[in-house]
Short mmCIF file of C-alpha atoms in Angstrom, two decimals:
data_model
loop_
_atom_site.label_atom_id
_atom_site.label_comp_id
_atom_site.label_asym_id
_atom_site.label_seq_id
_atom_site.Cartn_x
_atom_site.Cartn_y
_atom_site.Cartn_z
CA UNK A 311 35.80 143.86 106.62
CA UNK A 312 38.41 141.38 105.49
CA UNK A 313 37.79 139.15 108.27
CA UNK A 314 36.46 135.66 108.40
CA UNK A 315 35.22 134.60 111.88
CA UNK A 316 34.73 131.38 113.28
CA UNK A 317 32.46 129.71 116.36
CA UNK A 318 33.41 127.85 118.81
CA UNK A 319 36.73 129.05 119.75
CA UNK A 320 36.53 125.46 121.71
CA UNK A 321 34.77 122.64 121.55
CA UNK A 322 34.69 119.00 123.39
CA UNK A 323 31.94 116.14 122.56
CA UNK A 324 31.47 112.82 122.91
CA UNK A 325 31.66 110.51 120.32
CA UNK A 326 27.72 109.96 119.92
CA UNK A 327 27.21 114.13 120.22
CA UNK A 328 25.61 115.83 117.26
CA UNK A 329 27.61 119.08 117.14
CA UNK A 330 28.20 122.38 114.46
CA UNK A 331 30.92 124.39 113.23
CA UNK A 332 30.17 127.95 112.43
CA UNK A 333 31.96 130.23 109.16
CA UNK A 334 31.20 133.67 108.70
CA UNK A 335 32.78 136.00 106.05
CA UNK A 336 31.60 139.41 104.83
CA UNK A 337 34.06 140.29 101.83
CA UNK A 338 32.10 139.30 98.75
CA UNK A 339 33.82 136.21 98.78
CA UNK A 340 31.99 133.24 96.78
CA UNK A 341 34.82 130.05 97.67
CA UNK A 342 34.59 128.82 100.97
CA UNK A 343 36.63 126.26 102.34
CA UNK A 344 37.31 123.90 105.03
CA UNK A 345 40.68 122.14 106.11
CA UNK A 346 41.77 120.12 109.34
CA UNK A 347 44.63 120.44 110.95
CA UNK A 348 46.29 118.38 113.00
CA UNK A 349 48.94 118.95 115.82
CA UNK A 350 52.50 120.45 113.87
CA UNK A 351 51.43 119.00 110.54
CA UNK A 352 50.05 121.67 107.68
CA UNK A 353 46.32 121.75 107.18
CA UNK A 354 44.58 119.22 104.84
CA UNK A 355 41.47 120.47 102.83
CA UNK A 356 38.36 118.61 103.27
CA UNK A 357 35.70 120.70 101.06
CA UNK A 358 35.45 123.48 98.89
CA UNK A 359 32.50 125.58 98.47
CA UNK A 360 31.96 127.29 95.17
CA UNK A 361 28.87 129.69 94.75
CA UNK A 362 27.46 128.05 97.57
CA UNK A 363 27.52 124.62 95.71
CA UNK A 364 30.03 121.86 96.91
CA UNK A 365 33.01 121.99 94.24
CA UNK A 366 35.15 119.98 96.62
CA UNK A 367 34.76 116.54 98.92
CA UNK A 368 38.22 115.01 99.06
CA UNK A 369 37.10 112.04 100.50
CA UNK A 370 35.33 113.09 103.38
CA UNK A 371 33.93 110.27 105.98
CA UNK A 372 29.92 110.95 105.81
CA UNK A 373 30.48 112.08 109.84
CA UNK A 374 31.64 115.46 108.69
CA UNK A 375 28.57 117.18 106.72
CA UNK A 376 29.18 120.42 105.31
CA UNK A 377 26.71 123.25 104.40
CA UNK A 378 26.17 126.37 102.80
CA UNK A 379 23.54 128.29 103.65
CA UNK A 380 24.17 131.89 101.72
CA UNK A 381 27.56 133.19 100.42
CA UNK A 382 28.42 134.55 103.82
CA UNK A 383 28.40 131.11 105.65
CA UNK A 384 29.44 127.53 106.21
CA UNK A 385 28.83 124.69 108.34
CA UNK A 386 30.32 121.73 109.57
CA UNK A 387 27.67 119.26 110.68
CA UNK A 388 29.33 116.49 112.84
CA UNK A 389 28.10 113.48 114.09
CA UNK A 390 29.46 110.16 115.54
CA UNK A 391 32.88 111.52 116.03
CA UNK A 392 35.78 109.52 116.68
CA UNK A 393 38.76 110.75 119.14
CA UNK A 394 41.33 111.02 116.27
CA UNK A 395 39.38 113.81 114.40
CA UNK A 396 40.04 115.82 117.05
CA UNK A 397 41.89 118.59 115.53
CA UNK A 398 42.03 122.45 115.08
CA UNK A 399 39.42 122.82 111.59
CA UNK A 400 39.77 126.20 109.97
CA UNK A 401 37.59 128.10 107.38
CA UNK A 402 38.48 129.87 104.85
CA UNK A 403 37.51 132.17 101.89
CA UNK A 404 38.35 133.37 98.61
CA UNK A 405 37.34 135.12 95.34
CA UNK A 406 35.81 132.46 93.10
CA UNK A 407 37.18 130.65 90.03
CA UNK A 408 35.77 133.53 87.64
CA UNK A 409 38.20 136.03 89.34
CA UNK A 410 41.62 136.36 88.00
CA UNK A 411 42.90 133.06 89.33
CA UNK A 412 46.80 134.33 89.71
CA UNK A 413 45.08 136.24 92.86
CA UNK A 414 42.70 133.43 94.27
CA UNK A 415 44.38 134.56 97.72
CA UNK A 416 42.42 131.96 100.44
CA UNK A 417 42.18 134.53 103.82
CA UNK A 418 41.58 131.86 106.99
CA UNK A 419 39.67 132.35 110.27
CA UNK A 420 40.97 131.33 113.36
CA UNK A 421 39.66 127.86 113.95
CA UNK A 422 37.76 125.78 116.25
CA UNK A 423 40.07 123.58 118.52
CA UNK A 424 37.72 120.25 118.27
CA UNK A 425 38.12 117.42 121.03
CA UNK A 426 36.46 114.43 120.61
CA UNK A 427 36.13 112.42 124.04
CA UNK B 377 51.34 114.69 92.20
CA UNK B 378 52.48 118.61 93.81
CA UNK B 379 54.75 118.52 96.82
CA UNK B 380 55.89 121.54 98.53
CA UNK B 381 59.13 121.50 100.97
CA UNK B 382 60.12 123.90 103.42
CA UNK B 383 63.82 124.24 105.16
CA UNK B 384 64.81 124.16 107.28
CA UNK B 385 62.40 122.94 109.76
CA UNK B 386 63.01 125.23 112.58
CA UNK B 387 65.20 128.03 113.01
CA UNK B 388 66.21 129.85 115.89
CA UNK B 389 67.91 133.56 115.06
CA UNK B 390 68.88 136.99 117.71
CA UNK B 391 66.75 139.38 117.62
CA UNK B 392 67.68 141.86 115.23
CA UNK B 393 69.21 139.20 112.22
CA UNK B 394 68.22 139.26 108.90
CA UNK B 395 66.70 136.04 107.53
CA UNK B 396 65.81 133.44 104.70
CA UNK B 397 63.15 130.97 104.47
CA UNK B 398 63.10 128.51 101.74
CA UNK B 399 60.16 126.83 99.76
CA UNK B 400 60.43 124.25 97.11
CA UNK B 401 57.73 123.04 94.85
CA UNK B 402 58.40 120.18 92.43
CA UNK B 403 56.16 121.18 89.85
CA UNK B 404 56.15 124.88 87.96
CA UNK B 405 52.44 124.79 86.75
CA UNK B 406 51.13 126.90 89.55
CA UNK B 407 48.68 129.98 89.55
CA UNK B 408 50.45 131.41 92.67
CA UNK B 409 52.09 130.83 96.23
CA UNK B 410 51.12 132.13 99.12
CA UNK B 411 53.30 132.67 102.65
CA UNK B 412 50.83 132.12 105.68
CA UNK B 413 52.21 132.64 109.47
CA UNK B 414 50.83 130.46 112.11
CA UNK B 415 51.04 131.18 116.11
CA UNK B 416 50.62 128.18 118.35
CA UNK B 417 46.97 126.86 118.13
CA UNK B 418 45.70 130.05 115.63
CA UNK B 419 44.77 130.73 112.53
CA UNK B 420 46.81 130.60 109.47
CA UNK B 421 47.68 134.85 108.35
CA UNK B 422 48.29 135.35 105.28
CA UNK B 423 51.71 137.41 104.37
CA UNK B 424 51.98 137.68 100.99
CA UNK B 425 50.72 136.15 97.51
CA UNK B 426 53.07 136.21 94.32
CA UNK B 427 51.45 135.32 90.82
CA UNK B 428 52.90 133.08 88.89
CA UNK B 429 53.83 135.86 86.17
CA UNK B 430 55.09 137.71 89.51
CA UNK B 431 59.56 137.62 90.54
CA UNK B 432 58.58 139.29 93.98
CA UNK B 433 56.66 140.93 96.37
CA UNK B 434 57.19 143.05 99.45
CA UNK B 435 55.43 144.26 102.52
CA UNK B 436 57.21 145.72 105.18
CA UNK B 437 59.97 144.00 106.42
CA UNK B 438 58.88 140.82 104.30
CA UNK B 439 59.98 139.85 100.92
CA UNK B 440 59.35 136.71 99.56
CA UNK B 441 60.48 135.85 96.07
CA UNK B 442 59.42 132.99 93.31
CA UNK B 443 61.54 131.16 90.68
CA UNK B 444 58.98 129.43 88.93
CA UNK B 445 60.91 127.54 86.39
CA UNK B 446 63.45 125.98 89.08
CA UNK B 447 60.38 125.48 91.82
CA UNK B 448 62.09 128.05 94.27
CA UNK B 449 60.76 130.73 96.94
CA UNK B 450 61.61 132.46 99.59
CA UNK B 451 60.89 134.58 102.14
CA UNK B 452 63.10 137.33 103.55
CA UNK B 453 62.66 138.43 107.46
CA UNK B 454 64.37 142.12 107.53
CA UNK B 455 65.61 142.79 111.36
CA UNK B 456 63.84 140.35 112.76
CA UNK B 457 61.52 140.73 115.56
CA UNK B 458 60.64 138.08 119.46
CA UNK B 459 57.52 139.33 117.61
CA UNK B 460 58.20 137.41 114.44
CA UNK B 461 57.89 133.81 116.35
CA UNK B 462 55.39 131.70 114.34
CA UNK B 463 55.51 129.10 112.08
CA UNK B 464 55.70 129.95 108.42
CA UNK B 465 53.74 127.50 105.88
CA UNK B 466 54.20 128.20 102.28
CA UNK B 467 51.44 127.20 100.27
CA UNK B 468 51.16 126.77 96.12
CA UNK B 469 47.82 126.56 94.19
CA UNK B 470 48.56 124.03 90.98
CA UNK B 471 46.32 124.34 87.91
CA UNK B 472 46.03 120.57 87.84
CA UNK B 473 43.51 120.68 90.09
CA UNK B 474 41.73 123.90 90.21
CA UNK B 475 42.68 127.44 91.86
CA UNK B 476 40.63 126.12 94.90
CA UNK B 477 43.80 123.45 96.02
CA UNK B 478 46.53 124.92 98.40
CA UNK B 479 49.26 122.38 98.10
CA UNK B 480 50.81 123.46 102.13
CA UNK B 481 54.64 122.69 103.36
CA UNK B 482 55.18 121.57 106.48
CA UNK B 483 56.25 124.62 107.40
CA UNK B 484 58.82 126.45 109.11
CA UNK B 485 59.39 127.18 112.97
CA UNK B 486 60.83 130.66 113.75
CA UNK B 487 62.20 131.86 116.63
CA UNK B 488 63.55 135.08 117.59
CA UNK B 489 65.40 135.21 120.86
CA UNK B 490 65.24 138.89 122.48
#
């Protein structure tokens, strides 16, 4: 399986919603990752998971809350939303940073389209 | 500070052309690069990874190549495909930083007309 899956396909809350982004990956995988992207720009990374310990927070605002429950899975908490983080946020894995780091490949699901009302 | 740069922009070919897409990186200490394809509103796919010890790699019709020391890749589209249409990001990971940093182009926007 060399998949990583992602839930909602869609989403749309209001700005006062408490909502959560779902990451699944079954390849052994012990990085997990989460970047925004926004319309016809590249994505931007927000945090990095590392054996399921946060390696990563560039800089975050405290609405997005991250978690990592097992190796196989992330979450992105949110809460008090505002209209410009609406975006497409993807997940994504990779071997960790004890693998050969020339192959570190990072293998991305296919996002949640988030809209923030 | 890593950038990465990606011409041109867009690019419209025939179907059937072979073609280049360029990547620049303005500095050498990098573990790897990656080539990622995006469709409209999907996920990024990843095409190909070169080390940085690595000149080039193939899959199919795809070859991308990397010039470390003059901050240069490319990819080369063999007989290219209305299937091919996607944007093409090229990604590097910098060891200032950690392996876990992609440093992303903007990317490039393909399109084959039939």
């Amino acid at each position: 399986d060399t998949e990583v899956t992602q839930t909602p396909k869609h989403l749309v809350m209001g700005m006062t919603n408490k909502k959560s982004l779902k990451c699944e990956q079954h390849m052994g995988h012990r990085a997990m990752y989460w970047y925004k992207q926004k319309a016809k720009k590249p994505p931007e990374l927000m945090f990095v998971y590392s054996y399921e310990k946060l390696s990563i927070n560039e800089s975050v605002p405290s609405r997005f809350s991250p978690e990592c429950p097992n190796s196989s899975l992330l979450n992105l908490h949110l809460h008090a939303l505002q209209p410009e983080d609406s975006a497409l946020y993807l997940c994504a894995s990779s071997q960790d940073k004890g693998w050969d780091l020339g192959v570190n490949e990072q293998f991305f699901g296919p996002g949640t389209r988030l809209t923030v009302l | 500070k890593q950038e990465v740069t990606q011409i041109p922009a867009a690019l419209s070919v025939p179907e059937g052309e072979n073609l280049v897409l360029n990547c620049s990186f303005t500095d050498s200490a990098i573990y790897n690069l990656q080539w990622f394809r995006q469709d409209p509103g999907k996920g990024l796919t990843s095409l190909l990874l070169i080390q940085s010890s690595q000149r080039e790699q193939t899959s199919g019709r795809l070859n991308a190549s990397l010039d470390k020391s003059s901050g240069r890749s490319t990819l080369y589209i063999a007989a290219s495909q209305p299937g091919d249409s996607a944007t093409y990001l090229c990604a590097v990971s910098p060891i200032q930083g950690g392996s876990e940093k992609l440093v992303f182009g903007k990317g490039t926007k393909l399109t084959v007309n039939p």
